[in-house]
PDB file of C-alpha atoms in Angstrom:
ATOM      1  CA  MET A   3     102.417  84.822 132.792  1.00 53.00           C
ATOM      2  CA  ASN A   4     104.484  87.834 131.935  1.00 56.00           C
ATOM      3  CA  TRP A   5     102.426  89.388 129.108  1.00 55.00           C
ATOM      4  CA  VAL A   6     104.349  92.595 129.080  1.00 59.00           C
ATOM      5  CA  GLY A   7     107.479  90.583 128.360  1.00 60.00           C
ATOM      6  CA  LEU A   8     105.656  88.947 125.542  1.00 60.00           C
ATOM      7  CA  GLU A   9     104.575  92.293 124.009  1.00 60.00           C
ATOM      8  CA  VAL A  10     108.090  93.717 124.249  1.00 59.00           C
ATOM      9  CA  LEU A  11     109.453  90.656 122.499  1.00 61.00           C
ATOM     10  CA  LEU A  12     106.975  90.572 119.678  1.00 61.00           C
ATOM     11  CA  GLY A  13     107.104  94.708 119.160  1.00 62.00           C
ATOM     12  CA  GLY A  14     110.150  93.982 116.969  1.00 63.00           C
ATOM     13  CA  VAL A  15     107.845  92.269 114.532  1.00 70.00           C
ATOM     14  CA  ASN A  16     106.236  95.412 113.617  1.00 71.00           C
ATOM     15  CA  LYS A  17     109.512  96.489 111.846  1.00 76.00           C
ATOM     16  CA  TYR A  18     109.018  93.482 109.389  1.00 78.00           C
ATOM     17  CA  SER A  19     105.228  93.390 109.081  1.00 82.00           C
ATOM     18  CA  THR A  20     102.762  95.034 106.495  1.00 84.00           C
ATOM     19  CA  VAL A  21     100.008  97.369 107.648  1.00 87.00           C
ATOM     20  CA  PHE A  22      97.783  94.420 108.192  1.00 88.00           C
ATOM     21  CA  GLY A  23     100.143  92.772 110.324  1.00 86.00           C
ATOM     22  CA  ARG A  24     100.599  95.878 112.506  1.00 86.00           C
ATOM     23  CA  VAL A  25      96.746  96.112 112.998  1.00 89.00           C
ATOM     24  CA  TRP A  26      96.814  92.414 113.685  1.00 89.00           C
ATOM     25  CA  LEU A  27      99.444  92.806 116.565  1.00 86.00           C
ATOM     26  CA  SER A  28      97.349  95.843 117.981  1.00 86.00           C
ATOM     27  CA  VAL A  29      94.366  93.863 118.075  1.00 89.00           C
ATOM     28  CA  VAL A  30      95.907  91.080 119.693  1.00 88.00           C
ATOM     29  CA  PHE A  31      97.492  92.808 122.379  1.00 85.00           C
ATOM     30  CA  ILE A  32      94.700  95.655 122.937  1.00 85.00           C
ATOM     31  CA  PHE A  33      91.389  93.790 122.391  1.00 87.00           C
ATOM     32  CA  ARG A  34      92.476  90.135 123.394  1.00 88.00           C
ATOM     33  CA  VAL A  35      95.400  90.262 125.831  1.00 86.00           C
ATOM     34  CA  LEU A  36      94.661  93.367 127.730  1.00 84.00           C
ATOM     35  CA  VAL A  37      91.054  92.420 128.072  1.00 86.00           C
ATOM     36  CA  PHE A  38      91.832  88.775 129.068  1.00 86.00           C
ATOM     37  CA  VAL A  39      94.190  89.975 131.729  1.00 84.00           C
ATOM     38  CA  VAL A  40      92.328  93.036 132.912  1.00 83.00           C
ATOM     39  CA  ALA A  41      88.695  91.747 132.684  1.00 79.00           C
ATOM     40  CA  ALA A  42      87.931  88.235 131.628  1.00 79.00           C
ATOM     41  CA  GLN A  43      90.531  86.428 133.900  1.00 77.00           C
ATOM     42  CA  PRO A  44      89.117  87.997 137.179  1.00 79.00           C
ATOM     43  CA  VAL A  45      85.635  87.146 136.107  1.00 78.00           C
ATOM     44  CA  TRP A  46      86.329  83.538 135.940  1.00 78.00           C
ATOM     45  CA  GLY A  47      88.612  83.521 138.924  1.00 71.00           C
ATOM     46  CA  ASP A  48      88.225  80.106 140.947  1.00 67.00           C
ATOM     47  CA  GLU A  49      85.259  78.770 138.933  1.00 72.00           C
ATOM     48  CA  THR A  50      84.939  75.523 141.048  1.00 73.00           C
ATOM     49  CA  LYS A  51      84.076  77.721 144.083  1.00 76.00           C
ATOM     50  CA  ASP A  52      81.332  79.604 142.100  1.00 77.00           C
ATOM     51  CA  PHE A  53      79.945  76.480 140.654  1.00 83.00           C
ATOM     52  CA  VAL A  54      76.967  75.107 142.783  1.00 87.00           C
ATOM     53  CA  CYS A  55      74.568  72.162 142.672  1.00 87.00           C
ATOM     54  CA  ASN A  56      71.613  71.620 144.821  1.00 86.00           C
ATOM     55  CA  THR A  57      72.938  68.698 146.477  1.00 84.00           C
ATOM     56  CA  ALA A  58      75.152  67.832 149.500  1.00 83.00           C
ATOM     57  CA  GLN A  59      76.391  64.539 147.977  1.00 83.00           C
ATOM     58  CA  PRO A  60      80.226  64.490 148.352  1.00 85.00           C
ATOM     59  CA  GLY A  61      81.924  64.635 144.786  1.00 85.00           C
ATOM     60  CA  CYS A  62      78.755  65.340 142.880  1.00 87.00           C
ATOM     61  CA  THR A  63      79.618  69.049 142.346  1.00 87.00           C
ATOM     62  CA  ASN A  64      83.047  68.365 141.237  1.00 86.00           C
ATOM     63  CA  VAL A  65      81.988  65.583 138.848  1.00 89.00           C
ATOM     64  CA  CYS A  66      79.224  67.801 137.368  1.00 89.00           C
ATOM     65  CA  TYR A  67      81.624  70.734 136.777  1.00 87.00           C
ATOM     66  CA  ASP A  68      84.089  68.570 135.029  1.00 86.00           C
ATOM     67  CA  HIS A  69      81.465  67.148 132.966  1.00 86.00           C
ATOM     68  CA  ILE A  70      79.897  70.607 131.908  1.00 84.00           C
ATOM     69  CA  PHE A  71      83.324  72.511 131.594  1.00 84.00           C
ATOM     70  CA  PRO A  72      85.996  70.050 130.482  1.00 85.00           C
ATOM     71  CA  ILE A  73      88.422  72.836 130.051  1.00 85.00           C
ATOM     72  CA  SER A  74      88.327  76.213 131.567  1.00 83.00           C
ATOM     73  CA  HIS A  75      87.784  79.195 129.313  1.00 86.00           C
ATOM     74  CA  ALA A  76      90.484  81.321 130.927  1.00 86.00           C
ATOM     75  CA  ARG A  77      93.268  78.532 130.515  1.00 87.00           C
ATOM     76  CA  LEU A  78      92.001  77.751 126.940  1.00 90.00           C
ATOM     77  CA  TRP A  79      92.333  81.558 126.224  1.00 90.00           C
ATOM     78  CA  ALA A  80      95.791  81.931 127.839  1.00 89.00           C
ATOM     79  CA  LEU A  81      96.968  78.907 125.759  1.00 91.00           C
ATOM     80  CA  GLN A  82      95.504  80.229 122.510  1.00 92.00           C
ATOM     81  CA  LEU A  83      97.046  83.641 123.080  1.00 90.00           C
ATOM     82  CA  ILE A  84     100.536  82.116 123.708  1.00 88.00           C
ATOM     83  CA  LEU A  85     100.370  79.882 120.485  1.00 92.00           C
ATOM     84  CA  VAL A  86      98.921  82.358 118.279  1.00 91.00           C
ATOM     85  CA  THR A  87     101.924  84.824 118.885  1.00 86.00           C
ATOM     86  CA  CYS A  88     104.465  82.050 118.479  1.00 87.00           C
ATOM     87  CA  PRO A  89     104.654  82.045 114.548  1.00 88.00           C
ATOM     88  CA  SER A  90     105.576  85.757 114.751  1.00 84.00           C
ATOM     89  CA  LEU A  91     108.823  84.713 116.504  1.00 84.00           C
ATOM     90  CA  LEU A  92     109.794  82.881 113.510  1.00 86.00           C
ATOM     91  CA  VAL A  93     109.992  85.867 111.443  1.00 86.00           C
ATOM     92  CA  VAL A  94     111.975  87.708 114.018  1.00 84.00           C
ATOM     93  CA  ALA A  95     114.423  84.482 114.168  1.00 85.00           C
ATOM     94  CA  HIS A  96     114.898  84.475 110.478  1.00 85.00           C
ATOM     95  CA  VAL A  97     115.881  88.233 110.576  1.00 85.00           C
ATOM     96  CA  LYS A  98     118.351  87.780 113.293  1.00 85.00           C
ATOM     97  CA  PHE A  99     119.656  84.713 111.291  1.00 85.00           C
ATOM     98  CA  ARG A 100     120.323  87.011 108.269  1.00 83.00           C
ATOM     99  CA  GLU A 101     121.731  89.603 110.361  1.00 82.00           C
ATOM    100  CA  GLN A 102     124.314  87.308 111.936  1.00 85.00           C
ATOM    101  CA  LYS A 103     125.090  85.733 108.642  1.00 84.00           C
ATOM    102  CA  ASN A 104     125.565  89.275 107.173  1.00 81.00           C
ATOM    103  CA  GLN A 105     127.948  90.209 109.919  1.00 83.00           C
ATOM    104  CA  LYS A 106     129.960  87.276 109.313  1.00 83.00           C
ATOM    105  CA  TYR A 107     130.142  87.658 105.592  1.00 79.00           C
ATOM    106  CA  THR A 108     130.985  91.522 106.261  1.00 80.00           C
ATOM    107  CA  GLN A 109     134.108  90.495 108.495  1.00 79.00           C
ATOM    108  CA  LEU A 110     135.493  88.243 105.969  1.00 80.00           C
ATOM    109  CA  HIS A 111     134.814  90.569 102.822  1.00 77.00           C
ATOM    110  CA  THR A 112     135.452  94.065 103.898  1.00 74.00           C
ATOM    111  CA  GLY A 113     132.871  96.580 102.401  1.00 69.00           C
ATOM    112  CA  LYS A 114     130.525  93.752 101.090  1.00 76.00           C
ATOM    113  CA  TYR A 115     127.536  92.368 102.524  1.00 74.00           C
ATOM    114  CA  LEU A 116     125.051  89.582 101.536  1.00 76.00           C
ATOM    115  CA  TYR A 117     121.742  91.607 102.485  1.00 76.00           C
ATOM    116  CA  ALA A 118     121.548  95.230 102.045  1.00 73.00           C
ATOM    117  CA  ASN A 119     118.159  94.961 104.301  1.00 75.00           C
ATOM    118  CA  PRO A 120     117.959  91.934 106.198  1.00 75.00           C
ATOM    119  CA  GLY A 121     114.438  92.740 107.324  1.00 76.00           C
ATOM    120  CA  LYS A 122     113.099  93.034 103.708  1.00 79.00           C
ATOM    121  CA  LYS A 123     110.625  90.227 102.774  1.00 78.00           C
ATOM    122  CA  ARG A 124     112.491  88.693  99.913  1.00 79.00           C
ATOM    123  CA  GLY A 125     113.567  85.265  99.189  1.00 80.00           C
ATOM    124  CA  GLY A 126     113.324  82.990 102.341  1.00 84.00           C
ATOM    125  CA  LEU A 127     111.797  85.616 104.485  1.00 86.00           C
ATOM    126  CA  TRP A 128     108.745  86.118 102.351  1.00 88.00           C
ATOM    127  CA  TYR A 129     107.912  82.411 102.798  1.00 90.00           C
ATOM    128  CA  THR A 130     108.634  82.391 106.450  1.00 90.00           C
ATOM    129  CA  TYR A 131     106.341  85.491 106.782  1.00 90.00           C
ATOM    130  CA  LEU A 132     103.737  83.733 104.782  1.00 92.00           C
ATOM    131  CA  ILE A 133     103.929  80.449 106.775  1.00 92.00           C
ATOM    132  CA  SER A 134     103.653  82.371 110.027  1.00 91.00           C
ATOM    133  CA  LEU A 135     100.336  83.988 108.787  1.00 93.00           C
ATOM    134  CA  ILE A 136      98.899  80.442 107.800  1.00 94.00           C
ATOM    135  CA  PHE A 137     100.015  79.201 111.333  1.00 94.00           C
ATOM    136  CA  LYS A 138      98.238  82.289 113.142  1.00 93.00           C
ATOM    137  CA  ALA A 139      94.991  81.810 111.183  1.00 95.00           C
ATOM    138  CA  ALA A 140      95.032  78.106 111.606  1.00 95.00           C
ATOM    139  CA  ILE A 141      95.701  78.278 115.481  1.00 95.00           C
ATOM    140  CA  ASP A 142      92.773  80.764 115.906  1.00 94.00           C
ATOM    141  CA  GLY A 143      90.580  78.706 113.956  1.00 95.00           C
ATOM    142  CA  ALA A 144      91.376  75.560 115.625  1.00 95.00           C
ATOM    143  CA  PHE A 145      90.871  77.146 119.141  1.00 94.00           C
ATOM    144  CA  LEU A 146      87.603  78.537 117.960  1.00 94.00           C
ATOM    145  CA  TYR A 147      86.431  74.821 116.941  1.00 94.00           C
ATOM    146  CA  ILE A 148      87.732  73.425 120.249  1.00 92.00           C
ATOM    147  CA  LEU A 149      85.764  75.997 122.416  1.00 90.00           C
ATOM    148  CA  TYR A 150      82.582  75.254 120.089  1.00 90.00           C
ATOM    149  CA  TYR A 151      82.970  71.452 120.310  1.00 89.00           C
ATOM    150  CA  VAL A 152      83.861  71.112 124.057  1.00 84.00           C
ATOM    151  CA  ASN A 153      81.178  73.505 125.147  1.00 81.00           C
ATOM    152  CA  ASP A 154      78.406  72.665 122.728  1.00 80.00           C
ATOM    153  CA  GLY A 155      78.404  76.183 121.162  1.00 82.00           C
ATOM    154  CA  TYR A 156      79.601  79.706 122.370  1.00 85.00           C
ATOM    155  CA  GLY A 157      76.605  80.113 124.739  1.00 81.00           C
ATOM    156  CA  LEU A 158      76.929  79.515 128.606  1.00 82.00           C
ATOM    157  CA  PRO A 159      73.614  78.139 130.089  1.00 82.00           C
ATOM    158  CA  SER A 160      72.374  79.698 133.444  1.00 82.00           C
ATOM    159  CA  LEU A 161      71.238  76.128 134.477  1.00 86.00           C
ATOM    160  CA  SER A 162      72.714  72.879 133.724  1.00 86.00           C
ATOM    161  CA  LYS A 163      71.307  69.633 134.744  1.00 87.00           C
ATOM    162  CA  CYS A 164      73.613  66.642 135.797  1.00 86.00           C
ATOM    163  CA  SER A 165      72.944  62.897 136.817  1.00 85.00           C
ATOM    164  CA  LEU A 166      76.455  61.517 137.048  1.00 86.00           C
ATOM    165  CA  ASN A 167      77.724  59.368 139.772  1.00 84.00           C
ATOM    166  CA  PRO A 168      77.947  59.859 142.566  1.00 85.00           C
ATOM    167  CA  CYS A 169      74.749  62.243 142.253  1.00 85.00           C
ATOM    168  CA  PRO A 170      71.812  60.676 143.634  1.00 84.00           C
ATOM    169  CA  ASN A 171      69.611  61.871 141.024  1.00 87.00           C
ATOM    170  CA  VAL A 172      69.295  64.719 138.503  1.00 88.00           C
ATOM    171  CA  VAL A 173      70.648  67.841 140.038  1.00 90.00           C
ATOM    172  CA  ASP A 174      70.458  71.339 138.922  1.00 89.00           C
ATOM    173  CA  CYS A 175      73.745  73.157 138.759  1.00 88.00           C
ATOM    174  CA  PHE A 176      74.446  77.051 138.569  1.00 88.00           C
ATOM    175  CA  ILE A 177      77.183  79.351 137.674  1.00 85.00           C
ATOM    176  CA  THR A 178      77.833  82.854 138.951  1.00 83.00           C
ATOM    177  CA  ARG A 179      77.609  85.784 136.554  1.00 83.00           C
ATOM    178  CA  PRO A 180      76.463  83.847 133.413  1.00 84.00           C
ATOM    179  CA  THR A 181      75.472  86.818 131.325  1.00 86.00           C
ATOM    180  CA  GLU A 182      78.816  88.530 132.094  1.00 86.00           C
ATOM    181  CA  LYS A 183      80.662  85.438 131.028  1.00 86.00           C
ATOM    182  CA  ARG A 184      78.605  85.022 127.959  1.00 88.00           C
ATOM    183  CA  ILE A 185      79.601  88.373 126.884  1.00 88.00           C
ATOM    184  CA  PHE A 186      83.400  87.891 127.248  1.00 88.00           C
ATOM    185  CA  ILE A 187      82.962  84.702 125.316  1.00 90.00           C
ATOM    186  CA  ILE A 188      81.266  86.413 122.400  1.00 91.00           C
ATOM    187  CA  PHE A 189      83.976  89.190 122.465  1.00 92.00           C
ATOM    188  CA  MET A 190      86.885  86.723 122.376  1.00 91.00           C
ATOM    189  CA  VAL A 191      85.267  84.644 119.821  1.00 93.00           C
ATOM    190  CA  VAL A 192      84.779  87.883 117.632  1.00 94.00           C
ATOM    191  CA  THR A 193      88.217  89.097 118.140  1.00 94.00           C
ATOM    192  CA  SER A 194      89.582  85.810 117.046  1.00 94.00           C
ATOM    193  CA  ALA A 195      87.462  85.660 113.962  1.00 95.00           C
ATOM    194  CA  LEU A 196      88.758  89.191 113.239  1.00 94.00           C
ATOM    195  CA  CYS A 197      92.294  88.273 113.584  1.00 94.00           C
ATOM    196  CA  ILE A 198      91.754  85.354 111.213  1.00 95.00           C
ATOM    197  CA  LEU A 199      90.010  87.580 108.696  1.00 95.00           C
ATOM    198  CA  MET A 200      93.220  89.850 108.882  1.00 93.00           C
ATOM    199  CA  CYS A 201      95.511  87.107 108.424  1.00 94.00           C
ATOM    200  CA  ILE A 202      93.593  86.081 105.263  1.00 95.00           C
ATOM    201  CA  ILE A 203      93.587  89.337 104.098  1.00 94.00           C
ATOM    202  CA  GLU A 204      97.334  89.944 104.402  1.00 92.00           C
ATOM    203  CA  ILE A 205      98.042  86.498 102.894  1.00 93.00           C
ATOM    204  CA  ILE A 206      95.952  87.695  99.768  1.00 94.00           C
ATOM    205  CA  TYR A 207      97.752  91.059  99.921  1.00 92.00           C
ATOM    206  CA  LEU A 208     101.139  89.280  99.901  1.00 91.00           C
ATOM    207  CA  MET A 209     100.218  86.814  97.046  1.00 91.00           C
ATOM    208  CA  CYS A 210      98.772  89.657  94.917  1.00 92.00           C
ATOM    209  CA  LYS A 211     101.935  91.880  95.367  1.00 89.00           C
ATOM    210  CA  ARG A 212     104.145  89.036  94.627  1.00 86.00           C
ATOM    211  CA  CYS A 213     102.136  88.042  91.340  1.00 90.00           C
ATOM    212  CA  ASP A 214     102.414  91.798  90.322  1.00 87.00           C
ATOM    213  CA  LYS A 215     105.883  91.786  90.812  1.00 84.00           C
ATOM    214  CA  LEU A 216     106.454  88.514  88.910  1.00 83.00           C
ATOM    215  CA  LEU A 217     104.424  89.917  86.109  1.00 86.00           C
ATOM    216  CA  HIS A 218     106.236  93.267  85.797  1.00 78.00           C
ATOM    217  CA  LYS A 219     109.465  91.386  86.005  1.00 77.00           C
ATOM    218  CA  HIS A 220     108.304  89.250  83.062  1.00 74.00           C
ATOM    219  CA  LEU A 221     107.028  92.237  81.019  1.00 78.00           C
ATOM    220  CA  ASP A 222     110.481  94.018  81.586  1.00 75.00           C
ATOM    221  CA  GLU A 223     112.329  90.931  80.354  1.00 74.00           C
ATOM    222  CA  GLU A 224     109.954  90.639  77.186  1.00 71.00           C
ATOM    223  CA  HIS A 225     110.626  94.456  76.676  1.00 69.00           C
ATOM    224  CA  MET A 226     114.360  94.204  77.102  1.00 76.00           C
ATOM    225  CA  GLN A 227     114.664  91.207  74.654  1.00 70.00           C
ATOM    226  CA  SER A 228     112.520  93.039  72.125  1.00 70.00           C
ATOM    227  CA  VAL A 229     114.542  96.133  72.452  1.00 64.00           C
ATOM    228  CA  GLU A 230     117.642  93.990  72.044  1.00 65.00           C
ATOM    229  CA  GLY A 231     116.356  92.236  69.080  1.00 63.00           C
ATOM    230  CA  HIS A 232     115.198  95.381  67.352  1.00 57.00           C
ATOM    231  CA  GLU A 233     118.691  97.043  67.809  1.00 54.00           C
ATOM    232  CA  LEU A 234     120.336  93.628  66.400  1.00 58.00           C
ATOM    233  CA  HIS A 235     118.043  93.907  63.471  1.00 54.00           C
ATOM    234  CA  VAL A 236     118.763  97.690  62.918  1.00 51.00           C
ATOM    235  CA  LEU A 237     122.507  96.837  63.284  1.00 53.00           C
ATOM    236  CA  SER A 238     122.413  94.198  60.673  1.00 54.00           C
ATOM    237  CA  ARG A 239     120.428  96.221  58.275  1.00 55.00           C
ATOM    238  CA  SER A 240     122.903  99.129  58.537  1.00 51.00           C
ATOM    239  CA  ARG A 241     125.837  96.812  58.075  1.00 49.00           C
ATOM    240  CA  ALA A 242     124.286  95.319  55.036  1.00 47.00           C
ATOM    241  CA  LYS A 243     123.399  98.637  53.571  1.00 47.00           C
ATOM    242  CA  CYS A 244     126.630 100.281  54.444  1.00 46.00           C
ATOM    243  CA  THR A 245     129.011  97.456  53.249  1.00 46.00           C
ATOM    244  CA  ARG A 246     127.398  96.387  49.939  1.00 45.00           C
ATOM    245  CA  VAL A 247     129.229  97.620  47.036  1.00 43.00           C
ATOM    246  CA  ASP A 248     128.194  97.077  43.270  1.00 44.00           C
ATOM    247  CA  PRO A 249     131.163  95.344  41.677  1.00 41.00           C
ATOM    248  CA  THR A 250     130.092  96.654  38.170  1.00 37.00           C
ATOM    249  CA  ALA A 251     129.992 100.222  39.252  1.00 44.00           C
ATOM    250  CA  SER A 252     132.838 102.622  39.166  1.00 47.00           C
ATOM    251  CA  SER A 253     134.600 103.891  42.415  1.00 49.00           C
ATOM    252  CA  THR A 254     132.884 107.371  42.005  1.00 53.00           C
ATOM    253  CA  GLN A 255     129.283 105.821  41.248  1.00 52.00           C
ATOM    254  CA  SER A 256     129.851 103.476  44.374  1.00 52.00           C
ATOM    255  CA  LEU A 257     130.500 106.295  46.629  1.00 51.00           C
ATOM    256  CA  LYS A 258     127.610 108.311  45.478  1.00 58.00           C
ATOM    257  CA  ARG A 259     125.314 105.273  46.073  1.00 57.00           C
ATOM    258  CA  PHE A 260     126.766 104.751  49.383  1.00 51.00           C
ATOM    259  CA  MET A 261     126.107 108.197  50.488  1.00 57.00           C
ATOM    260  CA  LYS A 262     122.656 108.226  49.105  1.00 60.00           C
ATOM    261  CA  GLU A 263     121.670 104.844  50.968  1.00 55.00           C
ATOM    262  CA  LEU A 264     123.307 106.256  54.165  1.00 50.00           C
ATOM    263  CA  ALA A 265     121.361 109.590  54.083  1.00 56.00           C
ATOM    264  CA  THR A 266     118.110 107.639  53.531  1.00 57.00           C
ATOM    265  CA  TYR A 267     118.760 105.266  56.233  1.00 48.00           C
ATOM    266  CA  ASP A 268     119.548 108.198  58.720  1.00 49.00           C
ATOM    267  CA  MET A 269     116.154 109.831  57.751  1.00 53.00           C
ATOM    268  CA  SER A 270     114.025 106.616  58.294  1.00 50.00           C
TER     269      SER A 270
END
């Protein structure tokens, strides 16, 4: 697996991510991918050769290994790392789609564009980013459950007993370096849980930021409506005061009264 190529591909996500998203990507590649490639994968190696049972019965060791370890930890983590990074590609694809759409619109309408900043999380891109976070947290959570369910916990026993056919009786099976493997299992579980926590925090951050923006927009609209209503009220009052003339008064009296009311209104 070319992990470097995947890192380069996902490096562009940083431009469209929040601070929490950048931290999540750093944790994935430094504490998960790098540790998996450099340390964890060599420790597991060819597990079937390192798995030994105290019997010479042909096929017994293979059957017991398949029963105790239905799926390899290393392959499970590789699949998890691939799938958990895929939702981020949705954001990159959405931004590329916006850029192409913007370019076509600019060619047809010179000097105009659809998106001033295609990478800004507004409109559909905000929902795409939010969905990608939900998928990432769900994938990590699903793999943590699979690892716990398949292996009956996150531990790794030094000694396992097996009595399946074609084993002649209950045999003892051993794995190499169980303590070292147990440490790596705990480390990968903790980093997966940390990534889930960061995704949840980022979801809450995006939702709070969106609610705050909608609230400010609503308050601004109410303020504008209040200002416009006040201006209309003042304008109607000024028109009523400035245009009303007493029909019973003479022209000189009407002019004096008009000037007096106008001065009073200006002072108020």
